[in-house]
Coordinates of C-alpha atoms and ligand atoms in Angstrom, one line a residue:
X66 CA 155.0 56.4 25.1
X67 CA 152.0 54.0 25.8
X68 CA 148.5 55.5 25.7
X69 CA 146.6 56.4 28.8
X70 CA 143.7 54.2 30.0
X71 CA 141.6 57.1 31.0
X72 CA 141.4 60.9 30.6
X73 CA 140.3 63.7 32.9
X74 CA 139.3 67.3 32.1
X75 CA 139.3 69.9 34.8
X76 CA 142.3 70.3 37.2
X77 CA 140.5 72.3 39.9
X78 CA 140.4 71.2 43.5
X79 CA 138.5 68.0 42.8
X80 CA 139.8 67.1 39.4
X81 CA 143.5 67.4 40.3
X82 CA 143.1 65.3 43.4
X83 CA 141.1 62.7 41.6
X84 CA 143.7 62.6 38.8
X85 CA 146.5 62.0 41.4
X86 CA 144.4 59.3 43.0
X87 CA 143.8 57.6 39.6
X88 CA 147.5 57.8 38.8
X89 CA 148.6 56.5 42.2
X90 CA 146.4 53.4 41.8
X91 CA 148.5 52.4 38.8
X92 CA 146.3 53.8 36.0
X93 CA 147.9 55.9 33.3
X94 CA 145.9 59.1 32.9
X95 CA 145.8 62.0 30.4
X96 CA 144.8 65.3 31.8
X97 CA 143.6 68.6 30.3
X98 CA 142.4 71.9 31.8
X99 CA 140.9 74.9 30.0
X100 CA 143.5 77.2 31.4
X101 CA 146.9 75.7 30.4
X102 CA 148.8 77.1 33.4
X103 CA 146.8 74.8 35.7
X104 CA 147.9 71.8 33.7
X105 CA 151.5 72.9 33.8
X106 CA 151.4 73.6 37.6
X107 CA 149.6 70.3 38.2
X108 CA 152.2 68.3 36.3
X109 CA 155.1 70.2 37.9
X110 CA 153.8 69.2 41.3
X111 CA 152.9 65.6 40.5
X112 CA 156.2 64.3 42.0
X113 CA 156.7 60.6 41.6
X114 CA 153.4 60.2 39.9
X115 CA 154.6 62.1 36.8
X116 CA 155.3 58.8 35.0
X117 CA 151.6 57.9 35.2
X118 CA 150.4 61.2 33.9
X119 CA 150.2 62.6 30.4
X120 CA 149.7 66.4 30.6
X121 CA 148.0 67.8 27.5
X122 CA 147.6 71.4 26.4
X123 CA 145.1 70.9 23.6
X124 CA 142.0 68.8 23.3
X125 CA 143.4 67.1 20.1
X126 CA 146.5 66.1 22.0
X127 CA 144.4 65.0 25.0
X128 CA 142.1 62.7 23.0
X129 CA 144.9 61.2 21.1
X130 CA 146.7 60.4 24.3
X131 CA 143.9 58.1 25.5
X132 CA 143.5 54.5 24.2
X133 CA 140.1 54.0 22.5
X134 CA 137.4 53.3 23.5
X135 CA 138.1 56.2 25.8
X136 CA 136.6 56.9 29.3
X137 CA 136.9 60.6 29.9
X138 CA 136.1 62.2 33.3
X139 CA 134.8 65.8 33.1
X140 CA 135.3 67.3 36.6
X141 CA 134.5 71.0 36.0
X142 CA 132.1 73.6 37.2
X143 CA 128.6 72.2 37.0
X144 CA 125.9 73.5 34.6
X145 CA 126.5 75.1 31.2
X146 CA 130.2 74.6 31.4
X147 CA 129.7 70.8 31.1
X148 CA 127.5 71.2 28.0
X149 CA 130.2 73.5 26.5
X150 CA 133.0 71.1 27.3
X151 CA 131.1 68.2 25.9
X152 CA 130.5 70.1 22.6
X153 CA 134.2 70.9 22.3
X154 CA 135.1 67.3 23.0
X155 CA 132.6 65.5 20.8
X156 CA 134.2 66.1 17.3
X157 CA 137.4 64.4 18.5
X158 CA 135.7 61.3 20.0
X159 CA 135.1 58.0 18.3
X160 CA 132.8 54.9 18.7
X161 CA 132.5 53.6 22.2
X162 CA 134.0 56.6 24.0
X163 CA 132.3 57.5 27.3
X164 CA 132.0 61.0 28.7
X165 CA 131.7 60.9 32.5
X166 CA 130.4 64.0 34.2
X167 CA 131.8 63.8 37.8
X168 CA 130.7 67.2 39.0
X169 CA 127.7 68.1 41.1
X170 CA 125.2 68.1 38.2
X171 CA 121.5 68.5 38.5
X172 CA 120.3 65.0 37.7
X173 CA 117.8 66.4 35.3
X174 CA 120.7 67.8 33.2
X175 CA 122.3 64.4 33.5
X176 CA 119.1 62.8 32.1
X177 CA 119.0 65.2 29.3
X178 CA 122.7 64.6 28.4
X179 CA 122.3 60.9 28.6
X180 CA 119.2 60.9 26.4
X181 CA 120.9 63.2 23.8
X182 CA 123.7 60.6 23.3
X183 CA 121.4 57.6 23.4
X184 CA 121.6 55.7 20.1
X185 CA 124.8 57.5 19.1
X186 CA 128.3 56.1 19.1
X187 CA 129.0 57.9 22.4
X188 CA 127.9 57.1 25.9
X189 CA 127.3 59.3 28.9
X190 CA 127.8 58.5 32.6
X191 CA 126.6 60.9 35.4
X192 CA 128.8 60.2 38.4
X193 CA 128.4 61.7 41.9
X194 CA 131.6 62.0 43.8
X195 CA 131.7 62.8 47.5
X196 CA 134.4 63.4 49.9
X197 CA 135.8 66.8 49.1
X198 CA 139.4 67.4 48.3
X199 CA 140.7 64.7 50.7
X200 CA 138.2 62.1 49.4
X201 CA 139.1 62.8 45.8
X202 CA 142.8 62.3 46.6
X203 CA 142.6 59.3 48.8
X204 CA 139.2 57.6 48.2
X205 CA 135.8 59.1 47.6
X206 CA 132.4 57.6 47.6
X207 CA 131.3 57.2 44.0
X208 CA 127.7 57.0 42.8
X209 CA 127.3 56.0 39.2
X210 CA 124.4 56.4 36.8
X211 CA 124.4 55.3 33.2
X212 CA 124.1 52.1 31.3
X213 CA 125.3 49.1 33.3
X214 CA 127.5 48.1 30.3
X215 CA 129.3 51.5 30.4
X216 CA 129.8 51.2 34.2
X217 CA 131.3 47.7 33.8
X218 CA 133.9 49.3 31.4
X219 CA 135.1 51.8 34.1
X220 CA 134.4 49.6 37.2
X221 CA 138.0 48.5 37.6
X222 CA 139.5 52.0 37.7
X223 CA 136.6 53.4 39.9
X224 CA 137.0 50.5 42.3
X225 CA 140.7 51.1 42.5
X226 CA 140.2 54.8 43.5
X227 CA 137.1 54.5 45.7
X228 CA 137.2 54.6 49.5
X229 CA 137.1 51.2 51.2
X230 CA 134.9 50.3 54.2
X231 CA 136.4 47.2 55.7
X232 CA 137.7 46.3 52.1
X233 CA 134.3 47.0 50.5
X234 CA 134.8 49.6 47.8
X235 CA 132.5 52.6 48.1
X236 CA 131.4 52.7 44.5
X237 CA 128.3 51.3 42.8
X238 CA 126.2 51.4 39.7
X239 CA 122.9 52.7 40.9
X240 CA 120.8 52.8 37.7
X241 CA 120.3 54.4 34.3
X242 CA 120.7 58.0 33.3
X243 CA 120.4 60.4 36.3
X244 CA 120.4 57.8 39.1
X245 CA 124.0 58.5 40.3
X246 CA 123.6 62.3 40.4
X247 CA 120.2 62.0 42.0
X248 CA 121.6 59.9 44.8
X249 CA 124.5 62.4 45.2
X250 CA 122.0 65.2 45.4
X251 CA 120.2 63.5 48.2
X252 CA 123.5 62.7 49.9
X253 CA 124.2 66.4 49.9
X254 CA 120.7 67.2 51.1
X255 CA 121.2 64.8 54.1
X256 CA 124.6 66.4 54.6
X257 CA 122.9 69.8 54.9
X258 CA 120.5 68.5 57.5
X259 CA 123.3 66.7 59.4
X260 CA 125.4 69.9 59.5
X261 CA 122.4 72.1 60.5
X262 CA 121.5 69.8 63.4
X263 CA 125.1 69.9 64.6
X264 CA 125.1 73.7 64.4
X265 CA 121.9 73.9 66.4
X266 CA 123.3 71.7 69.1
X267 CA 126.4 73.9 69.1
X268 CA 124.1 76.9 69.5
X269 CA 122.5 75.4 72.6
X270 CA 125.9 74.6 74.1
X271 CA 127.2 78.1 73.3
X272 CA 124.2 80.3 73.9
X273 CA 122.3 78.1 76.4
X274 CA 125.0 76.5 78.5
X275 CA 127.5 79.4 77.8
X276 CA 130.3 77.0 77.0
X277 CA 133.5 78.1 75.2
X278 CA 134.3 76.8 71.7
X279 CA 137.0 74.6 73.2
X280 CA 134.7 73.2 75.8
X281 CA 132.1 72.4 73.1
X282 CA 134.9 70.8 71.1
X283 CA 135.5 68.5 74.0
X284 CA 131.8 67.5 74.0
X285 CA 131.9 66.7 70.3
X286 CA 135.1 64.8 70.8
X287 CA 133.5 62.6 73.4
X288 CA 130.5 62.0 71.2
X289 CA 132.7 61.0 68.4
X290 CA 133.7 57.9 70.4
X291 CA 130.0 56.9 70.8
X292 CA 127.1 56.3 68.6
X293 CA 127.4 59.6 66.8
X294 CA 130.9 58.6 65.5
X295 CA 131.2 60.2 62.1
X296 CA 133.3 62.5 59.9
X297 CA 131.1 65.5 60.5
X298 CA 131.3 65.2 64.3
X299 CA 135.1 64.6 64.1
X300 CA 135.7 67.7 62.1
X301 CA 133.3 69.7 64.3
X302 CA 135.6 68.9 67.3
X303 CA 138.6 70.0 65.2
X304 CA 137.1 73.3 64.0
X305 CA 135.9 74.1 67.5
X306 CA 139.4 73.6 68.9
X307 CA 141.3 75.4 66.2
X308 CA 142.8 78.9 67.0
X309 CA 142.7 81.9 64.6
X310 CA 146.3 82.6 63.5
X311 CA 145.5 86.4 63.4
X312 CA 144.0 86.8 66.9
X313 CA 144.7 83.6 68.8
X314 CA 140.9 83.4 69.5
X315 CA 138.9 80.3 68.6
X316 CA 138.6 80.4 64.8
X317 CA 134.8 79.7 64.9
X318 CA 134.3 82.8 67.0
X319 CA 135.9 84.8 64.2
X320 CA 134.0 83.3 61.3
X321 CA 130.9 85.3 60.0
X322 CA 127.7 83.4 60.6
X323 CA 126.7 83.4 56.9
X324 CA 126.5 79.9 55.2
X325 CA 126.9 79.4 51.5
X326 CA 125.1 76.9 49.3
X327 CA 125.5 75.8 45.8
X328 CA 122.2 74.1 44.9
X329 CA 122.2 70.4 45.9
X330 CA 120.2 71.1 49.1
X331 CA 117.7 73.1 47.3
X332 CA 117.4 70.5 44.5
X333 CA 116.8 67.8 47.2
X334 CA 113.9 69.8 48.6
X335 CA 112.4 70.6 45.2
X336 CA 112.5 67.0 44.1
X337 CA 111.0 65.8 47.5
X338 CA 108.2 68.3 47.1
X339 CA 107.6 67.3 43.5
X340 CA 107.1 63.7 44.6
X341 CA 105.1 64.6 47.7
X342 CA 107.6 63.2 50.2
X343 CA 108.3 65.1 53.4
X344 CA 112.0 66.0 53.7
X345 CA 111.5 68.5 56.6
X346 CA 115.0 68.1 58.0
X347 CA 116.6 69.1 54.6
X348 CA 114.0 71.9 54.1
X349 CA 114.8 73.3 57.5
X350 CA 118.5 73.1 56.8
X351 CA 118.2 74.9 53.4
X352 CA 116.0 77.6 54.9
X353 CA 118.4 78.0 57.8
X354 CA 121.3 78.6 55.4
X355 CA 119.1 81.2 53.6
X356 CA 118.3 83.0 56.9
X357 CA 121.9 82.8 57.8
X358 CA 122.8 84.7 54.7
X359 CA 120.5 87.6 55.6
X360 CA 123.0 88.9 58.1
X361 CA 122.1 92.6 57.7
X362 CA 118.4 91.9 58.0
X363 CA 118.9 89.8 61.1
X364 CA 120.9 92.4 62.8
X365 CA 118.3 95.1 62.0
X366 CA 115.5 92.8 63.2
X367 CA 117.4 92.1 66.5
X368 CA 117.4 95.9 67.1
X369 CA 113.7 96.2 66.5
X370 CA 112.4 92.9 68.0
X371 CA 115.1 92.1 70.5
X372 CA 115.9 88.6 71.4
X373 CA 113.0 86.5 72.8
X374 CA 112.2 87.8 76.3
X375 CA 113.2 84.6 78.1
X376 CA 115.0 84.1 81.4
X377 CA 118.3 82.5 81.9
X378 CA 118.6 79.1 80.1
X379 CA 118.5 76.8 83.1
X380 CA 118.9 73.1 83.2
X381 CA 118.5 71.1 86.4
X382 CA 121.4 68.7 85.7
X383 CA 124.0 70.0 83.2
X384 CA 125.6 66.6 82.6
X385 CA 122.2 64.9 82.1
X386 CA 121.3 67.6 79.6
X387 CA 124.5 67.1 77.6
X388 CA 123.6 63.4 77.4
X389 CA 120.2 64.5 76.2
X390 CA 121.8 66.6 73.5
X391 CA 123.7 63.6 72.3
X392 CA 120.6 61.5 72.1
X393 CA 118.6 64.3 70.6
X394 CA 121.1 64.7 67.8
X395 CA 121.0 61.0 67.1
X396 CA 117.2 61.0 67.0
X397 CA 117.1 64.0 64.7
X398 CA 119.7 62.4 62.5
X399 CA 117.6 59.3 62.2
X400 CA 114.7 61.5 61.0
X401 CA 116.8 63.3 58.4
X402 CA 118.2 60.0 57.0
X403 CA 114.8 58.3 57.0
X404 CA 113.5 61.2 55.0
X405 CA 116.4 61.2 52.5
X406 CA 116.0 57.5 51.9
X407 CA 112.2 57.9 51.5
X408 CA 112.8 60.5 48.8
X409 CA 115.2 58.2 47.0
X410 CA 112.7 55.3 47.2
X411 CA 110.0 57.5 45.7
X412 CA 112.4 58.7 43.0
X413 CA 113.3 55.1 42.2
X414 CA 109.7 54.4 41.3
X415 CA 109.1 57.8 39.6
X416 CA 112.2 57.5 37.3
X417 CA 112.2 53.6 37.0
X418 CA 115.7 53.3 38.5
X419 CA 115.3 50.4 41.0
X420 CA 117.7 52.2 43.4
X421 CA 119.3 49.7 45.7
X422 CA 118.9 51.2 49.2
X423 CA 121.3 48.8 51.1
X424 CA 124.0 49.5 48.5
X425 CA 123.5 53.2 48.7
X426 CA 123.9 53.1 52.5
X427 CA 126.9 50.8 52.0
X428 CA 128.8 53.1 49.7
X429 CA 128.2 56.1 52.0
X430 CA 129.9 54.3 54.9
X431 CA 133.4 55.6 53.9
X432 CA 134.8 58.3 51.6
X433 CA 131.9 60.7 51.7
X434 CA 131.1 63.7 53.9
X435 CA 128.3 62.0 55.8
X436 CA 130.3 58.8 56.4
X437 CA 129.6 57.3 59.8
X438 CA 129.2 54.2 61.9
X439 CA 125.5 55.0 61.7
X440 CA 125.4 54.2 58.0
X441 CA 126.6 50.7 58.7
X442 CA 123.5 50.3 60.9
X443 CA 121.3 51.7 58.0
X444 CA 123.0 49.2 55.6
X445 CA 122.0 46.3 58.0
X446 CA 118.5 47.6 58.4
X447 CA 117.9 47.9 54.6
X448 CA 119.6 44.6 53.9
X449 CA 117.1 42.9 56.2
X450 CA 114.1 44.9 54.9
X451 CA 115.0 46.4 51.4
X452 CA 111.4 47.4 50.7
X453 CA 110.4 48.8 54.0
X454 CA 108.3 52.0 53.8
X455 CA 110.5 54.0 56.1
X456 CA 113.7 53.5 57.9
X457 CA 112.2 54.4 61.3
X458 CA 109.8 51.4 61.2
X459 CA 112.6 48.9 60.8
X460 CA 113.1 47.0 64.2
X461 CA 116.6 48.5 64.9
X462 CA 115.7 52.1 64.1
X463 CA 112.2 51.9 65.7
X464 CA 114.0 50.9 68.9
X465 CA 116.5 53.7 68.5
X466 CA 113.8 56.3 68.0
X467 CA 111.9 55.1 71.0
X468 CA 115.1 55.3 73.1
X469 CA 116.1 58.8 72.0
X470 CA 113.0 60.8 71.1
X471 CA 112.3 61.7 74.7
X472 CA 115.7 63.4 74.8
X473 CA 114.9 65.2 71.5
X474 CA 111.6 66.4 73.0
X475 CA 113.3 67.7 76.2
X476 CA 116.1 69.5 74.1
X477 CA 113.6 71.1 71.7
X478 CA 111.4 72.2 74.6
X479 CA 114.4 73.7 76.4
X480 CA 115.6 75.5 73.3
X481 CA 112.1 76.8 72.4
X482 CA 111.6 78.1 76.0
X483 CA 115.1 79.5 76.0
X484 CA 114.5 81.4 72.7
X485 CA 117.2 79.4 70.8
X486 CA 116.4 78.5 67.2
X487 CA 116.4 74.8 66.5
X488 CA 114.4 74.5 63.2
X489 CA 115.9 71.2 62.1
X490 CA 115.8 69.5 65.4
X491 CA 112.2 70.6 65.9
X492 CA 111.3 69.4 62.4
X493 CA 112.6 65.9 63.2
X494 CA 110.4 65.8 66.3
X495 CA 107.4 67.1 64.4
X496 CA 108.1 64.4 61.7
X497 CA 108.2 61.6 64.3
X498 CA 105.1 62.8 66.1
X499 CA 103.1 63.2 62.8
X500 CA 104.4 59.9 61.2
X501 CA 103.6 57.7 64.2
X502 CA 100.1 59.1 64.8
X503 CA 97.4 57.0 63.1
X504 CA 94.7 59.6 63.6
X505 CA 95.9 63.0 62.6
X506 CA 94.2 66.3 62.1
X507 CA 93.8 66.5 58.3
X508 CA 90.1 65.7 58.8
X509 CA 89.6 69.4 59.6
X510 CA 91.6 70.4 56.4
X511 CA 89.4 68.1 54.3
X512 CA 86.3 69.6 55.9
X513 CA 87.6 73.1 55.1
X514 CA 88.4 72.2 51.6
X515 CA 85.0 70.7 51.1
X516 CA 83.4 73.7 52.7
X517 CA 85.0 76.3 50.4
X518 CA 85.7 74.3 47.3
X519 CA 83.4 71.2 47.4
X520 CA 86.5 69.0 47.1
X521 CA 84.8 66.1 49.0
X522 CA 86.2 63.8 51.6
X523 CA 86.3 60.1 52.5
X524 CA 84.6 59.0 55.7
X525 CA 86.1 56.9 58.5
X526 CA 83.1 54.6 58.3
X527 CA 83.4 54.2 54.5
X528 CA 79.8 55.4 54.0
X529 CA 79.1 56.8 50.5
X530 CA 78.6 60.4 51.5
X531 CA 81.4 62.7 50.5
X532 CA 80.2 66.2 51.3
X533 CA 79.5 68.0 54.6
X534 CA 76.2 69.6 55.7
X535 CA 77.5 73.1 54.9
X536 CA 74.4 74.4 53.3
X537 CA 74.1 76.4 50.1
X538 CA 75.6 79.9 49.9
X539 CA 78.1 79.3 52.6
X540 CA 81.1 78.7 50.3
X541 CA 81.6 82.2 49.1
Ligands
LIG265 P1 137.2 74.4 41.1 O1 138.4 74.1 42.0 O2 136.6 75.7 41.2 O3 137.6 74.1 39.6 C1 136.7 74.4 38.5 C2 137.2 73.7 37.3 O4 136.3 73.9 36.3 C3 138.5 74.3 36.7 O5 139.3 73.3 36.2 C4 138.0 75.2 35.7 O6 139.0 75.4 34.6 C5 136.9 74.4 35.1 N1 135.9 75.1 34.3 C6 135.1 76.1 34.8 N2 134.4 76.6 33.8 C7 134.7 75.9 32.7 C8 134.3 75.9 31.3 N3 133.3 76.7 30.9 N4 134.9 75.0 30.5 C9 135.9 74.2 30.9 N5 136.3 74.1 32.1 C10 135.7 75.0 33.0 O7 136.0 73.3 41.3 P2 135.9 71.9 42.1 O8 135.7 72.2 43.6 O9 137.1 71.1 41.7 O10 134.6 71.3 41.6 C11 134.5 70.7 40.3 C12 133.1 70.0 40.3 O11 133.1 69.0 41.4 C13 131.9 70.9 40.5 O12 130.8 70.4 39.8 C14 131.6 70.7 42.0 O13 130.3 71.0 42.4 C15 132.0 69.2 42.2 N6 132.3 68.8 43.6 C16 133.1 69.6 44.4 C17 133.4 69.1 45.7 C18 134.3 69.9 46.6 O14 134.3 69.6 47.8 N7 134.9 71.0 46.1 C19 132.9 67.9 46.1 C20 132.1 67.1 45.2 C21 131.8 67.6 44.0 P3 139.9 76.8 34.6 O15 141.1 76.4 35.5 O16 140.2 77.0 33.2 O17 139.1 77.9 35.3

C-alpha cells in the first residue's frame, strides 16, 4: 500500500471530521487516536473514504505509514496533552517532519513549542481552525503560524480542505510562531462579543417586548437577509424556532442560562490588557458568561434585591424599535470587530509578526463561526487602508457608525431604563463615545495622580510646568 501524505492524531469531534475532509479532497491520510476504539469506530464509519485512510493503532505504525518528510496534524485537547503527545511522537520522527498543533492552543504555548524545536531537525506549526464540527468536515477557516517554508509544504493540502469564499480559500500563513493561534484566539474573542450582543438583543425582545421564541426567531430570520447576514444570526433563528423533543416547548426556553467557556475569550482580554488596547466588547462578553455561570447567586440576589423597579418596557413604535435593534446590533458589532482588529494590530508590532489585516478578514469570510457578509466589507476597508489606526475611522465604517449609533443609543437607553442588562451593547456605545471625543476627562485623573503621587502631567499649552498647585502636606 502506498504511504499517506499526511497524518492526524486525535479522532475526537474536530479531528475525525478534519480527517474525513482531508481524505475526501483526495489526500491519503494516516490516523491515530490515544484510545484505540475511537480509531476502529472512525474507520468502520468512514464509508467510501476508507481507501484514502490508513487507520493505525500504535504510534510506530502511524509514523511508518506517512511518507517522509511528514506533516502530522495533532488535533487533541489543548494544553498539556499536546506537550505529552509531542514527546511521545518525537522519538519516531525524522528530519523535516512537521508537527502541526491544530487545537485551540494558547499562542504563548505555541511560541514556546516553536522555539523549543527551532534549530532541530523538526518543525512546529501552530494552526487555528475554526468552524466547529461542520467546518472541520466541509471547510474550516485556517489560520497558520510557523515558518513560511513549513507552511508552503502543507499549503496544498490545507487549501484543498479550507472553506472557499467565492473560490478564495480561507487559509493563510499569518506569520511566525504563535501568529496563527493568536489570530484564532482573537477570532474567538470577537465570537464571544458577537454572541453576547445577539443574546442581549434577544433579551430585549423577550423581556422588553415580551415576544415568544418563535417570534424572535422570525425577527432574526428577517435580519439574516439584510446587513447582519451571518452564520451566527442564521443559527440564532434556527435555535429560536426549534422545539424541545421532551416537552414540545421552544428548546431555548428549556435550556439553563449558564454559558460555558474554555479560555480563548479570557486570553483575548488578557492579551488586550497586556498591550493596553481596549477590547471592551470582548471583556463584557467574558464577564457576562462568568455572571451567567453564577446561577445560584443570581437567584439568591433576585430574592434580596428584586428586579430593577422600573415600569413596563414601553416603546412608542414597536416596528421602528425593532429596526433600531437591528441597527444597534450592527453598530455594536462594528465596535467589537474594530477592537479585535486593533488588538491584532498591536500584537503584530509587539511580537514582530506583520499580521496582514485584509488577509485575516478575508479568511474569516467563510468557514468560521463569525463568517458574515460584514467581513467582506472589512476586507475591502483594510485592503484600501491596511495601516489605518482603527476600523471605525475608515470611510466605509465611519459612515456605518454615523448611520447606526443613534439606534444603539436609543436601544441602550431603553434597556437601561427598562432594567435589562446590556453590558456588551453599552460597552460599544461607551467605546464610540470615548474614542470619537478629542477632549476627554483624563485631565482630572492626571490631576488626582499628581495630587496624591506627584506623577506629573502634560499641559494643553505645552508649558514646562508639570505639577499642580496642591501645596505641601496635602498628598497624605
Ligand atoms: P474532543 O472531541 O473532546 O476530542 C478530544 C481528543 O483529544 C480525543 O481524540 C482524545 O483522545 C484526545 N486527547 C485528550 N487528551 C489526550 C492526551 N493526553 N493525549 C492524547 N490525546 C488526547 O475535542 P475536539 O472538540 O475535537 O477538540 C480538539 C481540539 O480542537 C481542542 O483543542 C479544541 O479546543 C479545538 N477546537 C474545537 C472546536 C469545536 O468546535 N469542538 C473548534 C475549534 C477548535 P481519546 O479518545 O483517547 O480521549
